[in-house]
Amino acid sequence: MANPFPSGSVITYPYLWRWQREEGRFNAPKDRPTCLAITIPDRAQGLTHLVLLAISGTPPGEEQVALEIPVLELRRAGLSTLKRGWITVSEYNYDVAERSFHFDPNQTARGSFGPGFMNQIRAAIRPLFTAAQGRIDRTR
């Protein structure tokens, strides 16, 4: 599948929070705005790996790390209905677009974050990958 959603796109996705997974849930109760922080094409297998970050209008809890989204970026991302917004960077959903039960490839992206803000997001999530933590696998 040619991925119509480049990194930085803001889409709708049923993001599963870590606390929900720890309670034994496998499905999220609602769709929410989510940032495709990283899309990794695997041309050999014809798959697109997705790293998705939750966006919320509610400030993060004590156990969460989040970046406040600047007003300009809220507008770029199609989230101007939010007075304030945060993107959680202490956890992420991992999915594979072509095999997903959750990712809708036919949706239209709400918008996207600019390159400067995406650099801040990637820098903030880099420790998750090096420490191999924060991943909520949605491929099952």
PDB file of C-alpha atoms in Angstrom:
ATOM      1  CA  MET A   1       0.000   0.000   0.000  1.00  0.00           C
ATOM      2  CA  ALA A   2       1.288   3.423  -0.852  1.00  0.00           C
ATOM      3  CA  ASN A   3       0.915   5.266   2.443  1.00  0.00           C
ATOM      4  CA  PRO A   4      -1.125   8.442   1.888  1.00  0.00           C
ATOM      5  CA  PHE A   5      -0.239   9.555   5.425  1.00  0.00           C
ATOM      6  CA  PRO A   6       3.317  10.817   5.855  1.00  0.00           C
ATOM      7  CA  SER A   7       4.923  11.189   9.268  1.00  0.00           C
ATOM      8  CA  GLY A   8       3.368  14.128  11.100  1.00  0.00           C
ATOM      9  CA  SER A   9      -0.158  13.497   9.813  1.00  0.00           C
ATOM     10  CA  VAL A  10      -2.956  13.847  12.341  1.00  0.00           C
ATOM     11  CA  ILE A  11      -5.585  11.169  11.861  1.00  0.00           C
ATOM     12  CA  THR A  12      -8.414   9.561  13.797  1.00  0.00           C
ATOM     13  CA  TYR A  13      -7.472   6.287  15.510  1.00  0.00           C
ATOM     14  CA  PRO A  14      -8.782   4.252  18.464  1.00  0.00           C
ATOM     15  CA  TYR A  15      -5.694   4.884  20.603  1.00  0.00           C
ATOM     16  CA  LEU A  16      -5.291   2.398  23.453  1.00  0.00           C
ATOM     17  CA  TRP A  17      -3.739   4.027  26.530  1.00  0.00           C
ATOM     18  CA  ARG A  18      -1.184   2.093  28.575  1.00  0.00           C
ATOM     19  CA  TRP A  19      -3.469   2.104  31.628  1.00  0.00           C
ATOM     20  CA  GLN A  20      -6.234   0.545  29.512  1.00  0.00           C
ATOM     21  CA  ARG A  21      -3.889  -2.222  28.343  1.00  0.00           C
ATOM     22  CA  GLU A  22      -2.749  -2.810  31.930  1.00  0.00           C
ATOM     23  CA  GLU A  23      -6.426  -3.313  32.849  1.00  0.00           C
ATOM     24  CA  GLY A  24      -6.539  -6.079  30.210  1.00  0.00           C
ATOM     25  CA  ARG A  25      -8.354  -4.158  27.499  1.00  0.00           C
ATOM     26  CA  PHE A  26      -7.565  -4.723  23.846  1.00  0.00           C
ATOM     27  CA  ASN A  27      -9.924  -2.160  22.311  1.00  0.00           C
ATOM     28  CA  ALA A  28     -10.147   1.555  22.916  1.00  0.00           C
ATOM     29  CA  PRO A  29     -13.573   2.947  23.828  1.00  0.00           C
ATOM     30  CA  LYS A  30     -13.368   5.808  21.283  1.00  0.00           C
ATOM     31  CA  ASP A  31     -11.489   7.239  18.342  1.00  0.00           C
ATOM     32  CA  ARG A  32      -9.293  10.229  19.043  1.00  0.00           C
ATOM     33  CA  PRO A  33      -6.934  12.548  17.189  1.00  0.00           C
ATOM     34  CA  THR A  34      -3.613  10.786  16.866  1.00  0.00           C
ATOM     35  CA  CYS A  35      -0.285  11.768  15.331  1.00  0.00           C
ATOM     36  CA  LEU A  36       1.484   9.409  12.978  1.00  0.00           C
ATOM     37  CA  ALA A  37       4.848  10.231  14.518  1.00  0.00           C
ATOM     38  CA  ILE A  38       6.754   7.738  12.398  1.00  0.00           C
ATOM     39  CA  THR A  39       5.751   5.740   9.333  1.00  0.00           C
ATOM     40  CA  ILE A  40       8.259   3.124   8.240  1.00  0.00           C
ATOM     41  CA  PRO A  41       7.727   1.452   4.876  1.00  0.00           C
ATOM     42  CA  ASP A  42       8.970  -2.150   4.611  1.00  0.00           C
ATOM     43  CA  ARG A  43       9.079  -2.535   0.852  1.00  0.00           C
ATOM     44  CA  ALA A  44      10.351  -6.115   1.037  1.00  0.00           C
ATOM     45  CA  GLN A  45       7.180  -7.220   2.821  1.00  0.00           C
ATOM     46  CA  GLY A  46       4.884  -4.532   1.421  1.00  0.00           C
ATOM     47  CA  LEU A  47       4.019  -3.250   4.904  1.00  0.00           C
ATOM     48  CA  THR A  48       3.920   0.124   6.608  1.00  0.00           C
ATOM     49  CA  HIS A  49       4.837   0.219  10.304  1.00  0.00           C
ATOM     50  CA  LEU A  50       3.158   2.976  12.309  1.00  0.00           C
ATOM     51  CA  VAL A  51       4.127   4.731  15.533  1.00  0.00           C
ATOM     52  CA  LEU A  52       1.063   6.609  16.796  1.00  0.00           C
ATOM     53  CA  LEU A  53       0.921   9.196  19.578  1.00  0.00           C
ATOM     54  CA  ALA A  54      -2.246  10.284  21.366  1.00  0.00           C
ATOM     55  CA  ILE A  55      -3.419  13.892  21.261  1.00  0.00           C
ATOM     56  CA  SER A  56      -5.624  15.236  24.035  1.00  0.00           C
ATOM     57  CA  GLY A  57      -7.242  18.449  25.154  1.00  0.00           C
ATOM     58  CA  THR A  58      -6.699  17.332  28.751  1.00  0.00           C
ATOM     59  CA  PRO A  59      -3.383  18.042  30.497  1.00  0.00           C
ATOM     60  CA  PRO A  60      -1.238  14.946  31.081  1.00  0.00           C
ATOM     61  CA  GLY A  61      -1.464  12.950  34.292  1.00  0.00           C
ATOM     62  CA  GLU A  62       1.443  12.607  36.715  1.00  0.00           C
ATOM     63  CA  GLU A  63       2.574   9.338  35.106  1.00  0.00           C
ATOM     64  CA  GLN A  64       2.571  10.792  31.582  1.00  0.00           C
ATOM     65  CA  VAL A  65       5.033  12.928  29.669  1.00  0.00           C
ATOM     66  CA  ALA A  66       3.494  15.198  27.049  1.00  0.00           C
ATOM     67  CA  LEU A  67       4.404  18.200  24.932  1.00  0.00           C
ATOM     68  CA  GLU A  68       1.990  21.093  24.825  1.00  0.00           C
ATOM     69  CA  ILE A  69       1.005  21.760  21.229  1.00  0.00           C
ATOM     70  CA  PRO A  70       1.562  25.374  20.163  1.00  0.00           C
ATOM     71  CA  VAL A  71      -1.512  27.239  18.871  1.00  0.00           C
ATOM     72  CA  LEU A  72      -0.116  27.423  15.317  1.00  0.00           C
ATOM     73  CA  GLU A  73       0.440  23.657  15.311  1.00  0.00           C
ATOM     74  CA  LEU A  74      -3.111  23.056  16.580  1.00  0.00           C
ATOM     75  CA  ARG A  75      -4.360  24.936  13.517  1.00  0.00           C
ATOM     76  CA  ARG A  76      -2.011  23.103  11.107  1.00  0.00           C
ATOM     77  CA  ALA A  77      -3.150  19.780  12.527  1.00  0.00           C
ATOM     78  CA  GLY A  78      -6.848  20.572  12.131  1.00  0.00           C
ATOM     79  CA  LEU A  79      -7.318  20.759  15.899  1.00  0.00           C
ATOM     80  CA  SER A  80      -8.322  24.410  16.214  1.00  0.00           C
ATOM     81  CA  THR A  81     -11.424  23.417  18.215  1.00  0.00           C
ATOM     82  CA  LEU A  82      -9.071  22.654  21.129  1.00  0.00           C
ATOM     83  CA  LYS A  83      -8.215  25.625  23.345  1.00  0.00           C
ATOM     84  CA  ARG A  84      -5.066  23.768  24.412  1.00  0.00           C
ATOM     85  CA  GLY A  85      -3.669  20.426  23.378  1.00  0.00           C
ATOM     86  CA  TRP A  86      -1.003  17.932  24.372  1.00  0.00           C
ATOM     87  CA  ILE A  87       0.711  15.112  22.546  1.00  0.00           C
ATOM     88  CA  THR A  88       1.726  12.246  24.817  1.00  0.00           C
ATOM     89  CA  VAL A  89       5.337  11.165  24.294  1.00  0.00           C
ATOM     90  CA  SER A  90       5.757   8.645  27.137  1.00  0.00           C
ATOM     91  CA  GLU A  91       3.884   5.860  25.330  1.00  0.00           C
ATOM     92  CA  TYR A  92       2.826   4.975  21.800  1.00  0.00           C
ATOM     93  CA  ASN A  93       0.669   2.559  19.840  1.00  0.00           C
ATOM     94  CA  TYR A  94       2.448   0.383  17.295  1.00  0.00           C
ATOM     95  CA  ASP A  95       0.454  -0.911  14.335  1.00  0.00           C
ATOM     96  CA  VAL A  96       0.943  -2.177  10.792  1.00  0.00           C
ATOM     97  CA  ALA A  97      -1.275  -0.305   8.325  1.00  0.00           C
ATOM     98  CA  GLU A  98      -1.939  -3.171   5.920  1.00  0.00           C
ATOM     99  CA  ARG A  99      -2.829  -5.663   8.671  1.00  0.00           C
ATOM    100  CA  SER A 100      -4.553  -3.350  11.110  1.00  0.00           C
ATOM    101  CA  PHE A 101      -7.979  -3.854  12.609  1.00  0.00           C
ATOM    102  CA  HIS A 102      -7.816  -0.247  13.863  1.00  0.00           C
ATOM    103  CA  PHE A 103      -6.170   1.953  11.210  1.00  0.00           C
ATOM    104  CA  ASP A 104      -8.524   3.276   8.521  1.00  0.00           C
ATOM    105  CA  PRO A 105      -6.540   3.868   5.313  1.00  0.00           C
ATOM    106  CA  ASN A 106      -9.577   5.498   3.646  1.00  0.00           C
ATOM    107  CA  GLN A 107      -9.876   8.409   6.058  1.00  0.00           C
ATOM    108  CA  THR A 108      -8.765  11.923   5.297  1.00  0.00           C
ATOM    109  CA  ALA A 109      -6.042  13.349   7.534  1.00  0.00           C
ATOM    110  CA  ARG A 110      -7.211  16.263   9.688  1.00  0.00           C
ATOM    111  CA  GLY A 111      -3.942  18.058   9.021  1.00  0.00           C
ATOM    112  CA  SER A 112      -0.302  17.674   9.979  1.00  0.00           C
ATOM    113  CA  PHE A 113       2.318  19.098  12.281  1.00  0.00           C
ATOM    114  CA  GLY A 114       5.093  21.218  10.831  1.00  0.00           C
ATOM    115  CA  PRO A 115       8.686  19.944  10.515  1.00  0.00           C
ATOM    116  CA  GLY A 116      10.020  21.941  13.479  1.00  0.00           C
ATOM    117  CA  PHE A 117       7.403  20.602  15.886  1.00  0.00           C
ATOM    118  CA  MET A 118       7.846  17.077  14.489  1.00  0.00           C
ATOM    119  CA  ASN A 119      11.573  17.314  15.279  1.00  0.00           C
ATOM    120  CA  GLN A 120      10.662  18.161  18.898  1.00  0.00           C
ATOM    121  CA  ILE A 121       8.269  15.198  19.036  1.00  0.00           C
ATOM    122  CA  ARG A 122      10.829  12.752  17.608  1.00  0.00           C
ATOM    123  CA  ALA A 123      13.486  13.975  20.040  1.00  0.00           C
ATOM    124  CA  ALA A 124      11.045  13.458  22.923  1.00  0.00           C
ATOM    125  CA  ILE A 125      10.117   9.886  21.901  1.00  0.00           C
ATOM    126  CA  ARG A 126      13.643   8.736  21.020  1.00  0.00           C
ATOM    127  CA  PRO A 127      14.286   7.486  24.609  1.00  0.00           C
ATOM    128  CA  LEU A 128      11.243   5.186  24.309  1.00  0.00           C
ATOM    129  CA  PHE A 129      12.912   3.300  21.497  1.00  0.00           C
ATOM    130  CA  THR A 130      16.358   3.121  23.045  1.00  0.00           C
ATOM    131  CA  ALA A 131      14.893   1.855  26.335  1.00  0.00           C
ATOM    132  CA  ALA A 132      12.355  -0.394  24.535  1.00  0.00           C
ATOM    133  CA  GLN A 133       9.474   0.882  26.649  1.00  0.00           C
ATOM    134  CA  GLY A 134       6.145   2.589  26.190  1.00  0.00           C
ATOM    135  CA  ARG A 135       5.054   0.431  23.239  1.00  0.00           C
ATOM    136  CA  ILE A 136       1.451  -0.757  23.118  1.00  0.00           C
ATOM    137  CA  ASP A 137       1.250  -3.338  20.335  1.00  0.00           C
ATOM    138  CA  ARG A 138      -2.021  -3.063  18.378  1.00  0.00           C
ATOM    139  CA  THR A 139      -1.152  -5.772  15.840  1.00  0.00           C
ATOM    140  CA  ARG A 140      -3.031  -8.480  17.758  1.00  0.00           C
TER     141      ARG A 140
END
